[in-house]
mmCIF file of C-alpha atoms in Angstrom:
data_model
loop_
_atom_site.group_PDB
_atom_site.id
_atom_site.type_symbol
_atom_site.label_atom_id
_atom_site.label_comp_id
_atom_site.label_asym_id
_atom_site.label_seq_id
_atom_site.Cartn_x
_atom_site.Cartn_y
_atom_site.Cartn_z
ATOM 1 C CA MET C 1 71.914 96.497 142.713
ATOM 2 C CA ALA C 2 71.554 99.901 141.049
ATOM 3 C CA ARG C 3 75.319 100.445 141.129
ATOM 4 C CA ASP C 4 75.992 97.145 139.334
ATOM 5 C CA SER C 5 73.539 97.927 136.546
ATOM 6 C CA THR C 6 75.000 101.417 136.166
ATOM 7 C CA LEU C 7 78.525 100.013 135.824
ATOM 8 C CA LYS C 8 77.344 97.465 133.277
ATOM 9 C CA ALA C 9 75.762 100.250 131.231
ATOM 10 C CA VAL C 10 78.669 102.722 131.467
ATOM 11 C CA ALA C 11 81.652 100.381 131.074
ATOM 12 C CA PRO C 12 81.181 99.612 127.345
ATOM 13 C CA LEU C 13 80.746 103.302 126.551
ATOM 14 C CA ALA C 14 83.902 104.172 128.484
ATOM 15 C CA ALA C 15 85.837 101.461 126.632
ATOM 16 C CA LEU C 16 84.653 102.702 123.230
ATOM 17 C CA THR C 17 85.536 106.280 124.119
ATOM 18 C CA PHE C 18 89.017 105.206 125.205
ATOM 19 C CA LEU C 19 89.561 103.292 121.950
ATOM 20 C CA ALA C 20 88.316 106.155 119.800
ATOM 21 C CA VAL C 21 90.547 108.724 121.483
ATOM 22 C CA TYR C 22 93.728 106.680 121.604
ATOM 23 C CA ASN C 23 93.459 105.000 118.187
ATOM 24 C CA PHE C 24 93.114 108.244 116.266
ATOM 25 C CA PRO C 25 95.377 110.875 117.811
ATOM 26 C CA ILE C 26 95.213 114.258 116.076
ATOM 27 C CA LYS C 27 98.576 115.959 115.893
ATOM 28 C CA SER C 28 98.164 119.410 114.330
ATOM 29 C CA ALA C 29 95.635 122.053 113.339
ATOM 30 C CA GLU C 30 95.990 120.906 109.724
ATOM 31 C CA GLU C 31 95.024 117.356 110.674
ATOM 32 C CA LYS C 32 92.097 118.646 112.731
ATOM 33 C CA ALA C 33 90.866 120.549 109.676
ATOM 34 C CA ALA C 34 91.287 117.428 107.544
ATOM 35 C CA MET C 35 89.305 115.407 110.080
ATOM 36 C CA ARG C 36 86.502 118.006 110.143
ATOM 37 C CA PHE C 37 86.380 117.922 106.348
ATOM 38 C CA THR C 38 86.377 114.129 106.379
ATOM 39 C CA GLU C 39 83.614 113.957 108.962
ATOM 40 C CA GLN C 40 81.430 116.143 106.770
ATOM 41 C CA SER C 41 81.954 114.155 103.576
ATOM 42 C CA VAL C 42 83.275 110.572 103.483
ATOM 43 C CA TYR C 43 84.796 108.442 106.235
ATOM 44 C CA TYR C 44 86.786 105.240 105.874
ATOM 45 C CA ARG C 45 87.829 103.293 108.940
ATOM 46 C CA TYR C 46 90.321 101.023 107.159
ATOM 47 C CA CYS C 47 92.336 101.108 103.961
ATOM 48 C CA SER C 48 90.542 97.936 102.889
ATOM 49 C CA ASP C 49 87.334 100.009 102.821
ATOM 50 C CA VAL C 50 89.053 102.636 100.659
ATOM 51 C CA ARG C 51 90.304 99.972 98.241
ATOM 52 C CA ALA C 52 86.890 98.302 98.099
ATOM 53 C CA ALA C 53 85.386 101.669 97.119
ATOM 54 C CA GLY C 54 88.029 102.021 94.388
ATOM 55 C CA LYS C 55 89.397 105.261 95.853
ATOM 56 C CA ALA C 56 92.958 104.256 96.834
ATOM 57 C CA PRO C 57 95.344 105.971 97.170
ATOM 58 C CA LEU C 58 93.875 109.042 98.857
ATOM 59 C CA LEU C 59 95.744 112.332 98.919
ATOM 60 C CA ARG C 60 95.577 114.844 101.768
ATOM 61 C CA GLY C 61 92.624 117.140 101.134
ATOM 62 C CA GLN C 62 90.588 114.600 99.174
ATOM 63 C CA PRO C 63 87.251 113.384 100.552
ATOM 64 C CA GLY C 64 87.870 110.346 102.724
ATOM 65 C CA TYR C 65 91.487 111.176 103.594
ATOM 66 C CA ALA C 66 92.225 110.868 107.304
ATOM 67 C CA PRO C 67 95.529 110.872 109.202
ATOM 68 C CA HIS C 68 94.915 107.394 110.643
ATOM 69 C CA LEU C 69 95.001 105.999 107.087
ATOM 70 C CA ASP C 70 98.327 107.681 106.255
ATOM 71 C CA ARG C 71 100.966 105.402 107.776
ATOM 72 C CA GLY C 72 103.918 107.303 106.289
ATOM 73 C CA ASP C 73 102.538 110.744 107.240
ATOM 74 C CA ASP C 74 103.471 111.867 103.728
ATOM 75 C CA GLY C 75 100.041 113.032 102.586
ATOM 76 C CA VAL C 76 99.223 109.794 100.751
ATOM 77 C CA ALA C 77 96.852 107.379 102.484
ATOM 78 C CA CYS C 78 96.312 103.733 101.583
ATOM 79 C CA GLU C 79 99.272 103.475 99.278
ATOM 80 C CA PRO C 80 99.712 100.255 97.315
ATOM 81 C CA TYR C 81 101.895 97.660 99.011
ATOM 82 C CA TYR C 82 104.638 96.045 96.965
ATOM 83 C CA GLY C 83 106.016 93.623 99.541
ATOM 84 C CA ASN C 84 109.096 91.472 99.176
#
């Protein structure tokens, strides 16, 4: 019985940890520094959150910039989309 309750308590935490680590890979020391800066100031999970705050596009080094928001890895996050 105790083992089952322990697994039920630990499994969601393990799943969240897995998702956090593998959804936001950090590639370089520069990106780690950007993430530390972002963690201390502003954090946006999605570009829709950035746009809703009226802050898009974000440039590398600005509060709120994070590598997971920069799809082109060009230093500009949440760029406007001009689709066909």
